[in-house]
Short mmCIF file of C-alpha atoms in Angstrom, two decimals:
data_model
loop_
_atom_site.label_atom_id
_atom_site.label_comp_id
_atom_site.label_asym_id
_atom_site.label_seq_id
_atom_site.Cartn_x
_atom_site.Cartn_y
_atom_site.Cartn_z
CA UNK R 142 -87.40 -171.02 -55.39
CA UNK R 143 -87.17 -167.35 -54.50
CA UNK R 144 -86.91 -164.86 -57.37
CA UNK R 145 -83.97 -162.51 -57.80
CA UNK R 146 -85.92 -159.59 -56.35
CA UNK R 147 -86.56 -161.54 -53.15
CA UNK R 148 -82.88 -162.51 -52.94
CA UNK R 149 -81.86 -158.86 -53.31
CA UNK R 150 -84.26 -157.80 -50.56
CA UNK R 151 -83.09 -160.57 -48.23
CA UNK R 152 -79.46 -159.67 -48.84
CA UNK R 153 -80.00 -155.95 -48.20
CA UNK R 154 -81.96 -156.64 -45.02
CA UNK R 155 -79.01 -158.58 -43.64
CA UNK R 156 -76.42 -156.10 -44.86
CA UNK R 157 -78.30 -153.14 -43.40
CA UNK R 158 -78.45 -154.82 -39.98
CA UNK R 159 -74.75 -155.73 -40.10
CA UNK R 160 -73.80 -152.16 -40.98
CA UNK R 161 -75.98 -150.68 -38.24
CA UNK R 162 -75.25 -153.09 -35.39
CA UNK R 163 -72.39 -155.43 -36.34
CA UNK R 164 -74.77 -158.36 -35.79
CA UNK R 165 -76.65 -160.50 -38.29
CA UNK R 166 -80.43 -160.87 -38.00
CA UNK R 167 -82.21 -164.19 -37.43
CA UNK R 168 -84.50 -165.31 -40.24
CA UNK R 169 -87.52 -164.47 -38.06
CA UNK R 170 -86.36 -160.85 -38.05
CA UNK R 171 -85.89 -160.97 -41.83
CA UNK R 172 -89.47 -162.23 -42.14
CA UNK R 173 -90.74 -159.36 -40.00
CA UNK R 174 -88.73 -156.75 -41.92
CA UNK R 175 -89.92 -158.02 -45.32
CA UNK R 176 -93.46 -158.94 -44.21
CA UNK R 177 -93.13 -162.55 -45.36
CA UNK R 178 -93.99 -165.94 -43.80
CA UNK R 179 -91.34 -167.34 -41.47
CA UNK R 180 -90.66 -170.48 -43.50
CA UNK R 181 -90.35 -168.46 -46.69
CA UNK R 182 -87.78 -166.22 -44.99
CA UNK R 183 -85.85 -169.23 -43.71
CA UNK R 184 -85.72 -170.76 -47.20
CA UNK R 185 -84.71 -167.44 -48.74
CA UNK R 186 -81.85 -167.18 -46.27
CA UNK R 187 -80.52 -170.61 -47.20
CA UNK R 188 -80.94 -170.00 -50.91
CA UNK R 189 -79.00 -166.75 -50.66
CA UNK R 190 -75.91 -168.67 -49.58
CA UNK R 191 -76.19 -170.91 -52.65
CA UNK R 192 -75.95 -167.94 -55.01
CA UNK R 193 -72.13 -167.90 -55.03
CA UNK R 194 -71.97 -165.34 -52.26
CA UNK R 195 -68.82 -166.02 -50.18
CA UNK R 196 -70.51 -166.27 -46.79
CA UNK R 197 -71.90 -169.17 -44.83
CA UNK R 198 -74.29 -170.39 -42.15
CA UNK R 199 -73.25 -172.46 -39.15
CA UNK R 200 -73.53 -176.11 -40.30
CA UNK R 201 -77.00 -177.62 -40.00
CA UNK R 202 -78.51 -174.41 -38.61
CA UNK R 203 -80.20 -171.22 -39.79
CA UNK R 204 -77.59 -169.01 -38.10
CA UNK R 205 -75.43 -166.62 -40.10
CA UNK R 206 -71.72 -166.96 -39.32
CA UNK R 207 -70.14 -164.94 -42.08
CA UNK R 208 -71.57 -162.20 -44.32
CA UNK R 209 -68.71 -160.41 -46.07
CA UNK R 210 -67.12 -158.14 -45.41
CA UNK R 211 -68.38 -158.82 -41.89
CA UNK R 212 -68.26 -161.83 -39.59
CA UNK R 213 -71.03 -162.49 -37.09
CA UNK R 214 -68.62 -164.77 -35.22
CA UNK R 215 -65.79 -162.63 -33.79
CA UNK R 216 -62.44 -162.77 -35.56
CA UNK R 217 -59.12 -161.11 -34.76
CA UNK R 218 -59.98 -158.30 -37.22
CA UNK R 219 -61.73 -155.64 -35.15
CA UNK R 220 -63.37 -152.72 -36.91
CA UNK R 221 -63.79 -149.36 -35.19
CA UNK R 222 -65.83 -146.44 -36.57
CA UNK R 223 -66.57 -143.18 -34.74
CA UNK R 224 -64.93 -144.62 -31.63
CA UNK R 225 -67.19 -147.70 -31.61
CA UNK R 226 -65.80 -151.21 -32.02
CA UNK R 227 -68.84 -153.34 -32.76
CA UNK R 228 -67.87 -154.97 -36.05
CA UNK R 229 -65.60 -157.86 -36.98
CA UNK R 230 -64.28 -158.38 -40.47
CA UNK R 231 -64.67 -161.73 -42.16
CA UNK R 232 -60.87 -162.02 -42.56
CA UNK R 233 -57.89 -159.81 -43.21
CA UNK R 234 -58.40 -159.21 -46.91
CA UNK R 235 -62.12 -158.40 -46.54
CA UNK R 236 -61.32 -155.91 -43.78
CA UNK R 237 -59.91 -153.71 -46.54
CA UNK R 238 -63.37 -153.55 -48.18
CA UNK R 239 -65.30 -152.47 -45.08
CA UNK R 240 -64.86 -148.74 -45.67
CA UNK R 241 -66.97 -148.92 -48.84
CA UNK R 242 -70.00 -149.52 -46.60
CA UNK R 243 -69.34 -146.39 -44.49
CA UNK R 244 -68.88 -143.55 -46.99
CA UNK R 245 -67.09 -140.54 -45.62
CA UNK R 246 -66.14 -142.35 -42.41
CA UNK R 247 -62.66 -143.30 -41.19
CA UNK R 248 -62.56 -147.04 -40.64
CA UNK R 249 -59.92 -148.43 -38.29
CA UNK R 250 -58.82 -152.05 -38.64
CA UNK R 251 -56.89 -153.59 -35.77
CA UNK R 252 -55.49 -157.10 -35.46
CA UNK R 253 -52.50 -159.00 -34.06
CA UNK R 254 -49.81 -160.17 -36.46
CA UNK R 255 -50.09 -163.95 -36.55
CA UNK R 256 -46.32 -164.36 -36.56
CA UNK R 257 -45.38 -162.26 -33.54
CA UNK R 258 -48.63 -161.24 -31.87
CA UNK R 259 -47.77 -157.54 -32.03
CA UNK R 260 -50.57 -155.20 -33.12
CA UNK R 261 -51.07 -153.84 -36.60
CA UNK R 262 -53.45 -151.11 -37.65
CA UNK R 263 -54.91 -149.81 -40.91
CA UNK R 264 -56.99 -146.65 -41.29
CA UNK R 265 -59.10 -146.30 -44.45
CA UNK R 266 -61.63 -143.88 -45.84
CA UNK R 267 -63.73 -144.54 -48.94
CA UNK R 268 -61.46 -147.38 -50.00
CA UNK R 269 -58.24 -145.39 -49.63
CA UNK R 270 -55.61 -146.29 -47.04
CA UNK R 271 -54.92 -143.25 -44.87
CA UNK R 272 -52.34 -144.75 -42.53
CA UNK R 273 -50.81 -148.08 -41.52
CA UNK R 274 -48.95 -149.02 -38.37
CA UNK R 275 -46.30 -150.15 -38.94
CA UNK R 276 -45.41 -149.23 -42.50
CA UNK R 277 -44.91 -152.09 -44.93
CA UNK R 278 -47.92 -154.25 -43.99
CA UNK R 279 -48.42 -157.35 -46.12
CA UNK R 280 -51.33 -159.65 -46.87
CA UNK R 281 -50.91 -163.37 -47.45
CA UNK R 282 -52.97 -166.41 -48.32
CA UNK R 283 -51.61 -169.91 -48.82
CA UNK R 284 -54.63 -171.07 -50.84
CA UNK R 285 -54.59 -170.42 -54.62
CA UNK R 286 -57.73 -168.88 -56.07
CA UNK R 287 -58.71 -172.07 -57.91
CA UNK R 288 -59.22 -173.78 -54.53
CA UNK R 289 -60.98 -171.02 -52.61
CA UNK R 290 -64.50 -172.39 -53.01
CA UNK R 291 -63.60 -175.95 -52.00
CA UNK R 292 -63.83 -174.88 -48.35
CA UNK R 293 -64.81 -171.24 -47.94
CA UNK R 294 -64.30 -170.99 -44.19
CA UNK R 295 -60.80 -172.48 -44.34
CA UNK R 296 -59.74 -170.54 -47.45
CA UNK R 297 -60.93 -167.23 -46.04
CA UNK R 298 -59.21 -167.94 -42.71
CA UNK R 299 -55.86 -168.03 -44.53
CA UNK R 300 -56.28 -164.46 -45.86
CA UNK R 301 -54.42 -162.54 -43.19
CA UNK R 302 -52.47 -159.34 -42.64
CA UNK R 303 -48.89 -159.25 -41.31
CA UNK R 304 -46.49 -156.61 -40.09
CA UNK R 305 -43.99 -157.26 -42.90
CA UNK R 306 -42.87 -159.74 -45.55
CA UNK R 307 -40.38 -161.10 -43.03
CA UNK R 308 -43.23 -161.87 -40.65
CA UNK R 309 -45.13 -163.69 -43.41
CA UNK R 310 -42.13 -165.89 -44.16
CA UNK R 311 -41.46 -166.54 -40.47
CA UNK R 312 -45.08 -167.49 -39.75
CA UNK R 313 -45.69 -171.16 -39.00
CA UNK R 314 -48.51 -171.21 -41.55
CA UNK R 315 -46.37 -170.00 -44.45
CA UNK R 316 -46.06 -172.57 -47.22
CA UNK R 317 -43.12 -172.70 -49.61
CA UNK R 318 -44.19 -172.19 -53.20
CA UNK R 319 -47.04 -169.84 -52.33
CA UNK R 320 -45.06 -166.61 -52.52
CA UNK R 321 -47.51 -165.27 -55.14
CA UNK R 322 -50.11 -165.27 -52.38
CA UNK R 323 -48.18 -162.49 -50.64
CA UNK R 324 -48.97 -158.88 -51.63
CA UNK R 325 -48.70 -155.38 -50.23
CA UNK R 326 -51.77 -154.29 -48.29
CA UNK R 327 -52.17 -151.35 -50.67
CA UNK R 328 -52.35 -153.77 -53.63
CA UNK R 329 -54.96 -155.91 -51.88
CA UNK R 330 -57.01 -152.80 -51.08
CA UNK R 331 -56.92 -151.91 -54.78
CA UNK R 332 -58.06 -155.43 -55.70
CA UNK R 333 -60.93 -155.14 -53.22
CA UNK R 334 -62.10 -151.91 -54.86
CA UNK R 335 -64.00 -153.54 -57.72
CA UNK R 336 -67.77 -153.72 -58.08
CA UNK R 337 -67.95 -157.08 -56.29
CA UNK R 338 -66.93 -155.26 -53.10
CA UNK R 339 -68.05 -151.66 -53.58
CA UNK R 340 -71.65 -152.20 -54.70
CA UNK R 341 -72.88 -154.37 -51.83
CA UNK R 342 -75.48 -151.82 -50.75
CA UNK R 343 -76.99 -151.53 -54.24
CA UNK R 344 -80.58 -152.85 -54.27
CA UNK R 345 -79.80 -155.19 -57.19
CA UNK R 346 -76.45 -156.47 -55.90
CA UNK R 347 -77.38 -160.16 -55.78
CA UNK R 348 -78.96 -159.99 -59.24
CA UNK R 349 -75.67 -158.65 -60.62
CA UNK R 350 -73.27 -160.51 -58.35
CA UNK R 351 -72.16 -163.03 -60.98
CA UNK R 352 -71.43 -160.16 -63.38
CA UNK R 353 -69.29 -158.50 -60.72
CA UNK R 354 -67.57 -161.80 -59.90
CA UNK R 355 -66.57 -162.27 -63.52
CA UNK R 356 -65.05 -158.78 -63.49
CA UNK R 357 -63.02 -159.75 -60.43
CA UNK R 358 -61.88 -163.00 -62.03
CA UNK R 359 -60.71 -161.03 -65.05
CA UNK R 360 -58.47 -158.94 -62.79
CA UNK R 361 -57.17 -161.98 -60.89
CA UNK R 362 -56.18 -163.71 -64.14
CA UNK R 363 -53.59 -160.99 -64.69
CA UNK R 364 -51.93 -161.55 -61.31
CA UNK R 365 -50.09 -164.80 -62.07
CA UNK R 366 -50.61 -168.55 -61.93
CA UNK R 367 -51.53 -168.56 -58.22
CA UNK R 368 -54.58 -166.41 -58.98
CA UNK R 369 -56.04 -168.37 -61.90
CA UNK R 370 -59.68 -169.52 -61.56
CA UNK R 371 -60.74 -173.19 -61.41
CA UNK R 372 -60.85 -175.04 -64.69
CA UNK R 373 -64.37 -175.31 -66.05
#
């Protein structure tokens, strides 16, 4: 089993590559970067995704699919910085955390509204929303927090941005009784401003990830029954 220091180094190697290129490294590249045997790097990669980190590998492979806030597999959430669109966000909610990884930069998020197909845009800088097009953007998920980790890929795929509350309710994927899963984009951005999201480039992030997750859960508990954690 890899120690926490090795997990932190593996994590930061991946995150650095995603920030720089928008693409995740293969475990052979991780091995080269960290000067470690190939098989040790492969095992470290797999172990990292068993640490409670909300990303995943493609089933039965060593290939990174999702490494929040980024996705190695393209999604509809395109991220543009300094005129370059080479990043994809994991899903709509995580797109609002991307700017923490690019301090001082304006981060542009573009996606189609899933109800009507018309474009929506968010501009952020250092975690603060600078502009939205149109005004009144909403975020929505149909999956309550207690069920998120039953199927990460599915749960995260439901966390989307919409042009308005009306568009959320008109969307074919809207489920009656999940209205608490609908929030203003500004409120979601505030939620995604805690340590779990802002400290991902810290060298000890993985070592402290559970601490940060418990902080996030404490905030979610105050948001209503839809946001309560799983029963222990």
